[in-house]
Amino acid sequence: MSSDEFLALAGSADPVSEFADPDAVAIVLFTSGTTSQPKAVELTHNNLTSYVTGTVEFASADSGDAALICVPPYHIAGVGAALSNLYAGRKMVYLTDFDAHEWVRLANAEQVTTATVVPTMLDRIVSVLETGEHKLPTLRNLAYGGSRVGLPLVRRALELLPDVGFVNAYGLTETSSTIAVLTPDDHRASLSASDAALARRLGSVGRPVPGVEVQIRGEGGTVLGPGHTGELFVRGEQVSGRYTGVGSVLDENGWFATKDIAMLDEDGYLFIGGRSDDTIIRGGENIAPAELEEVLIEHPQVRDVAVVGVEDPQWGQAIVAVVVPSAGADPDPEELREYVRESLRGSRTPDRVVFRHELPTTATGKVLRREIIEELAGTTS
């Protein structure tokens, strides 16, 4: 069924005669399945309502406000964007198939004031705007999220659109969308900061939204303090943690284990270090791919990068950096390895660097590490 057919049917439907049970399942969405098979997440009416009412003020939009949505409707970001804008009373413009030039054209034609994109979309939009042929005069707010974003891209976007309020939104399907936000003020303060700690916050996902509690736990479930890295646990009315055929995976106190590696700083800013499932174990040492990716993405000849572990008879796993070069660049693998070695310990230096025209991703821009690992395993078997 097309979106036009769905809207036509919805317009002719009779209003519901009674409200749904708040604890009844409202929607079932699948996780992205970047490292394992997708799981069916059950979100209740209460989960979704708690997210919307906790992050959006009812009927807060101005009469001329318009939101451009291009995130797929089967993804929690698309569902969250639709519900939030509906609750705010904002006109919604839906772009079915993303194209950066069409996105810019539509943003101008519909006088879009707010939009939500994933990092791969943001990268292409910025590239279009950098030609100098287009402007976004009505855009006031631009939210991005759904996957990790490189700081060079964020800096390019901030410098290109200084009057736009950027928001980094972090969340999961199991949490009914956003649970932490890096605000426009946070972006501006970090970009212009001379203090290293303040500047570093540009790489965070901000602070938890109202109604959401977070904990960082170490091995054995010990709650860790600021500055310590462990697994992120979250709790709140918007958190489901329930899968079809499995049931609830919340612990006895209602906490959900996200499987994301994270750290809180002294002021409550949350830093995400990737998935625990992605951890590379090389020679008995645990290595987070995100640590290497954050270094490599700063190299001027690197446009995108994913670091994965592949089976190795000597080390257990070898570190492989899969690099998408910048336009016109021809980076040297040994130079990139040395670039990492200068910033991190020698044991964290990639054993191999391979180049690709693009990384395999989901529709929302998350890197499909499973496919990369399978491809690399096939080339070495």
PDB file of C-alpha atoms in Angstrom, residues 132-285:
ATOM      1  CA  GLY A 132      26.746  27.713  -3.280  1.00  0.00           C
ATOM      2  CA  GLU A 133      23.792  27.299  -5.621  1.00  0.00           C
ATOM      3  CA  HIS A 134      21.188  26.774  -2.893  1.00  0.00           C
ATOM      4  CA  LYS A 135      20.168  28.277   0.452  1.00  0.00           C
ATOM      5  CA  LEU A 136      17.750  27.236   3.202  1.00  0.00           C
ATOM      6  CA  PRO A 137      16.329  30.603   4.301  1.00  0.00           C
ATOM      7  CA  THR A 138      13.357  29.299   6.301  1.00  0.00           C
ATOM      8  CA  LEU A 139      15.055  26.389   8.088  1.00  0.00           C
ATOM      9  CA  ARG A 140      15.367  27.010  11.831  1.00  0.00           C
ATOM     10  CA  ASN A 141      15.968  23.554  13.304  1.00  0.00           C
ATOM     11  CA  LEU A 142      17.658  20.439  11.945  1.00  0.00           C
ATOM     12  CA  ALA A 143      17.766  17.210  13.950  1.00  0.00           C
ATOM     13  CA  TYR A 144      20.100  14.383  13.054  1.00  0.00           C
ATOM     14  CA  GLY A 145      20.604  10.920  14.521  1.00  0.00           C
ATOM     15  CA  GLY A 146      19.968   7.251  13.901  1.00  0.00           C
ATOM     16  CA  SER A 147      23.653   6.371  13.621  1.00  0.00           C
ATOM     17  CA  ARG A 148      27.091   7.720  14.486  1.00  0.00           C
ATOM     18  CA  VAL A 149      28.101  10.952  12.795  1.00  0.00           C
ATOM     19  CA  GLY A 150      31.657  12.125  12.194  1.00  0.00           C
ATOM     20  CA  LEU A 151      32.647  15.419  13.807  1.00  0.00           C
ATOM     21  CA  PRO A 152      34.073  16.859  10.554  1.00  0.00           C
ATOM     22  CA  LEU A 153      30.597  16.606   9.011  1.00  0.00           C
ATOM     23  CA  VAL A 154      28.977  18.282  12.030  1.00  0.00           C
ATOM     24  CA  ARG A 155      31.493  21.137  11.872  1.00  0.00           C
ATOM     25  CA  ARG A 156      30.891  21.591   8.127  1.00  0.00           C
ATOM     26  CA  ALA A 157      27.139  21.755   8.696  1.00  0.00           C
ATOM     27  CA  LEU A 158      27.407  24.217  11.595  1.00  0.00           C
ATOM     28  CA  GLU A 159      29.693  26.539   9.654  1.00  0.00           C
ATOM     29  CA  LEU A 160      27.536  26.324   6.533  1.00  0.00           C
ATOM     30  CA  LEU A 161      24.249  26.957   8.400  1.00  0.00           C
ATOM     31  CA  PRO A 162      25.124  29.221  11.353  1.00  0.00           C
ATOM     32  CA  ASP A 163      21.520  30.349  11.877  1.00  0.00           C
ATOM     33  CA  VAL A 164      20.104  26.829  12.087  1.00  0.00           C
ATOM     34  CA  GLY A 165      19.662  25.135  15.455  1.00  0.00           C
ATOM     35  CA  PHE A 166      21.193  21.657  15.232  1.00  0.00           C
ATOM     36  CA  VAL A 167      20.016  18.812  17.462  1.00  0.00           C
ATOM     37  CA  ASN A 168      21.745  15.454  17.870  1.00  0.00           C
ATOM     38  CA  ALA A 169      19.046  12.993  18.953  1.00  0.00           C
ATOM     39  CA  TYR A 170      20.032   9.603  20.376  1.00  0.00           C
ATOM     40  CA  GLY A 171      17.600   6.778  20.953  1.00  0.00           C
ATOM     41  CA  LEU A 172      16.670   3.196  20.186  1.00  0.00           C
ATOM     42  CA  THR A 173      13.639   1.375  18.869  1.00  0.00           C
ATOM     43  CA  GLU A 174      13.182  -0.134  22.338  1.00  0.00           C
ATOM     44  CA  THR A 175      13.035   3.343  23.921  1.00  0.00           C
ATOM     45  CA  SER A 176      10.342   4.781  21.618  1.00  0.00           C
ATOM     46  CA  SER A 177      12.883   7.087  19.941  1.00  0.00           C
ATOM     47  CA  THR A 178      14.938   9.838  21.575  1.00  0.00           C
ATOM     48  CA  ILE A 179      16.303   9.473  25.099  1.00  0.00           C
ATOM     49  CA  ALA A 180      19.123  12.049  24.956  1.00  0.00           C
ATOM     50  CA  VAL A 181      19.573  15.340  23.111  1.00  0.00           C
ATOM     51  CA  LEU A 182      22.499  17.618  22.302  1.00  0.00           C
ATOM     52  CA  THR A 183      20.756  20.980  21.962  1.00  0.00           C
ATOM     53  CA  PRO A 184      21.414  23.875  19.542  1.00  0.00           C
ATOM     54  CA  ASP A 185      23.045  25.852  22.368  1.00  0.00           C
ATOM     55  CA  ASP A 186      25.298  22.870  23.119  1.00  0.00           C
ATOM     56  CA  HIS A 187      26.378  22.735  19.474  1.00  0.00           C
ATOM     57  CA  ARG A 188      27.218  26.427  19.298  1.00  0.00           C
ATOM     58  CA  ALA A 189      29.039  26.437  22.631  1.00  0.00           C
ATOM     59  CA  SER A 190      31.134  23.401  21.709  1.00  0.00           C
ATOM     60  CA  LEU A 191      32.046  24.727  18.268  1.00  0.00           C
ATOM     61  CA  SER A 192      33.368  28.030  19.632  1.00  0.00           C
ATOM     62  CA  ALA A 193      34.844  26.694  22.887  1.00  0.00           C
ATOM     63  CA  SER A 194      38.501  27.128  23.784  1.00  0.00           C
ATOM     64  CA  ASP A 195      38.065  24.765  26.737  1.00  0.00           C
ATOM     65  CA  ALA A 196      38.879  21.204  25.627  1.00  0.00           C
ATOM     66  CA  ALA A 197      36.202  19.553  27.782  1.00  0.00           C
ATOM     67  CA  LEU A 198      33.500  21.859  26.405  1.00  0.00           C
ATOM     68  CA  ALA A 199      34.648  21.378  22.814  1.00  0.00           C
ATOM     69  CA  ARG A 200      34.624  17.605  23.291  1.00  0.00           C
ATOM     70  CA  ARG A 201      30.873  17.689  23.999  1.00  0.00           C
ATOM     71  CA  LEU A 202      30.215  18.115  20.298  1.00  0.00           C
ATOM     72  CA  GLY A 203      30.977  14.397  20.114  1.00  0.00           C
ATOM     73  CA  SER A 204      28.356  13.561  22.751  1.00  0.00           C
ATOM     74  CA  VAL A 205      24.635  12.902  22.340  1.00  0.00           C
ATOM     75  CA  GLY A 206      23.803  15.435  25.033  1.00  0.00           C
ATOM     76  CA  ARG A 207      21.779  14.904  28.178  1.00  0.00           C
ATOM     77  CA  PRO A 208      18.843  12.570  28.901  1.00  0.00           C
ATOM     78  CA  VAL A 209      15.365  13.899  28.101  1.00  0.00           C
ATOM     79  CA  PRO A 210      12.816  14.414  30.911  1.00  0.00           C
ATOM     80  CA  GLY A 211      11.427  11.181  32.321  1.00  0.00           C
ATOM     81  CA  VAL A 212      14.417   9.046  31.329  1.00  0.00           C
ATOM     82  CA  GLU A 213      17.018   7.765  33.786  1.00  0.00           C
ATOM     83  CA  VAL A 214      20.390   6.444  32.680  1.00  0.00           C
ATOM     84  CA  GLN A 215      23.123   4.399  34.336  1.00  0.00           C
ATOM     85  CA  ILE A 216      26.539   3.256  33.194  1.00  0.00           C
ATOM     86  CA  ARG A 217      27.320  -0.215  34.512  1.00  0.00           C
ATOM     87  CA  GLY A 218      30.535  -2.175  34.581  1.00  0.00           C
ATOM     88  CA  GLU A 219      31.108  -5.898  34.770  1.00  0.00           C
ATOM     89  CA  GLY A 220      28.931  -7.541  37.384  1.00  0.00           C
ATOM     90  CA  GLY A 221      26.366  -4.729  37.187  1.00  0.00           C
ATOM     91  CA  THR A 222      28.282  -2.180  39.279  1.00  0.00           C
ATOM     92  CA  VAL A 223      27.048   1.382  38.640  1.00  0.00           C
ATOM     93  CA  LEU A 224      29.971   3.489  37.430  1.00  0.00           C
ATOM     94  CA  GLY A 225      30.590   7.159  38.101  1.00  0.00           C
ATOM     95  CA  PRO A 226      31.375  10.032  35.701  1.00  0.00           C
ATOM     96  CA  GLY A 227      34.264   9.445  33.343  1.00  0.00           C
ATOM     97  CA  HIS A 228      34.028   5.651  33.450  1.00  0.00           C
ATOM     98  CA  THR A 229      33.029   3.599  30.408  1.00  0.00           C
ATOM     99  CA  GLY A 230      30.583   0.699  30.585  1.00  0.00           C
ATOM    100  CA  GLU A 231      27.222  -0.472  29.258  1.00  0.00           C
ATOM    101  CA  LEU A 232      24.334   1.987  29.083  1.00  0.00           C
ATOM    102  CA  PHE A 233      21.137   1.087  30.958  1.00  0.00           C
ATOM    103  CA  VAL A 234      17.968   3.194  30.678  1.00  0.00           C
ATOM    104  CA  ARG A 235      14.640   3.368  32.494  1.00  0.00           C
ATOM    105  CA  GLY A 236      11.423   5.326  31.996  1.00  0.00           C
ATOM    106  CA  GLU A 237       7.801   5.184  30.848  1.00  0.00           C
ATOM    107  CA  GLN A 238       8.839   5.411  27.203  1.00  0.00           C
ATOM    108  CA  VAL A 239      11.159   2.402  27.508  1.00  0.00           C
ATOM    109  CA  SER A 240       9.614  -0.843  26.258  1.00  0.00           C
ATOM    110  CA  GLY A 241      12.302  -3.500  26.275  1.00  0.00           C
ATOM    111  CA  ARG A 242       9.745  -6.026  25.041  1.00  0.00           C
ATOM    112  CA  TYR A 243      10.145  -8.315  22.030  1.00  0.00           C
ATOM    113  CA  THR A 244       7.575 -10.419  20.186  1.00  0.00           C
ATOM    114  CA  GLY A 245       8.034 -14.069  21.087  1.00  0.00           C
ATOM    115  CA  VAL A 246      10.406 -13.203  23.925  1.00  0.00           C
ATOM    116  CA  GLY A 247       8.552 -10.866  26.257  1.00  0.00           C
ATOM    117  CA  SER A 248      10.104  -8.214  28.478  1.00  0.00           C
ATOM    118  CA  VAL A 249      13.867  -8.127  28.956  1.00  0.00           C
ATOM    119  CA  LEU A 250      13.760  -5.384  31.601  1.00  0.00           C
ATOM    120  CA  ASP A 251      15.448  -6.282  34.873  1.00  0.00           C
ATOM    121  CA  GLU A 252      13.581  -6.481  38.182  1.00  0.00           C
ATOM    122  CA  ASN A 253      13.880  -2.708  38.648  1.00  0.00           C
ATOM    123  CA  GLY A 254      12.718  -1.788  35.161  1.00  0.00           C
ATOM    124  CA  TRP A 255      16.138  -1.098  33.616  1.00  0.00           C
ATOM    125  CA  PHE A 256      16.824  -1.901  29.963  1.00  0.00           C
ATOM    126  CA  ALA A 257      20.294  -2.970  28.833  1.00  0.00           C
ATOM    127  CA  THR A 258      20.948  -1.097  25.581  1.00  0.00           C
ATOM    128  CA  LYS A 259      24.161  -2.983  24.686  1.00  0.00           C
ATOM    129  CA  ASP A 260      25.667   0.404  23.853  1.00  0.00           C
ATOM    130  CA  ILE A 261      29.069   1.260  25.306  1.00  0.00           C
ATOM    131  CA  ALA A 262      28.818   4.677  26.932  1.00  0.00           C
ATOM    132  CA  MET A 263      30.239   7.218  29.361  1.00  0.00           C
ATOM    133  CA  LEU A 264      28.753  10.140  31.298  1.00  0.00           C
ATOM    134  CA  ASP A 265      30.897  13.201  31.977  1.00  0.00           C
ATOM    135  CA  GLU A 266      30.795  15.300  35.139  1.00  0.00           C
ATOM    136  CA  ASP A 267      27.926  17.421  33.801  1.00  0.00           C
ATOM    137  CA  GLY A 268      25.742  14.536  32.661  1.00  0.00           C
ATOM    138  CA  TYR A 269      26.601  14.578  28.958  1.00  0.00           C
ATOM    139  CA  LEU A 270      26.352  11.138  27.410  1.00  0.00           C
ATOM    140  CA  PHE A 271      29.041   9.787  25.083  1.00  0.00           C
ATOM    141  CA  ILE A 272      28.259   6.675  23.016  1.00  0.00           C
ATOM    142  CA  GLY A 273      31.185   4.426  22.116  1.00  0.00           C
ATOM    143  CA  GLY A 274      29.417   1.955  19.840  1.00  0.00           C
ATOM    144  CA  ARG A 275      27.756  -1.404  20.403  1.00  0.00           C
ATOM    145  CA  SER A 276      29.151  -3.927  22.842  1.00  0.00           C
ATOM    146  CA  ASP A 277      28.479  -6.522  20.113  1.00  0.00           C
ATOM    147  CA  ASP A 278      31.008  -4.700  17.917  1.00  0.00           C
ATOM    148  CA  THR A 279      33.881  -5.012  20.399  1.00  0.00           C
ATOM    149  CA  ILE A 280      37.032  -6.450  18.837  1.00  0.00           C
ATOM    150  CA  ILE A 281      39.084  -8.814  21.002  1.00  0.00           C
ATOM    151  CA  ARG A 282      42.634  -8.762  19.677  1.00  0.00           C
ATOM    152  CA  GLY A 283      45.255 -10.669  21.613  1.00  0.00           C
ATOM    153  CA  GLY A 284      43.035 -10.606  24.707  1.00  0.00           C
ATOM    154  CA  GLU A 285      42.543  -6.821  24.565  1.00  0.00           C
TER     155      GLU A 285
END
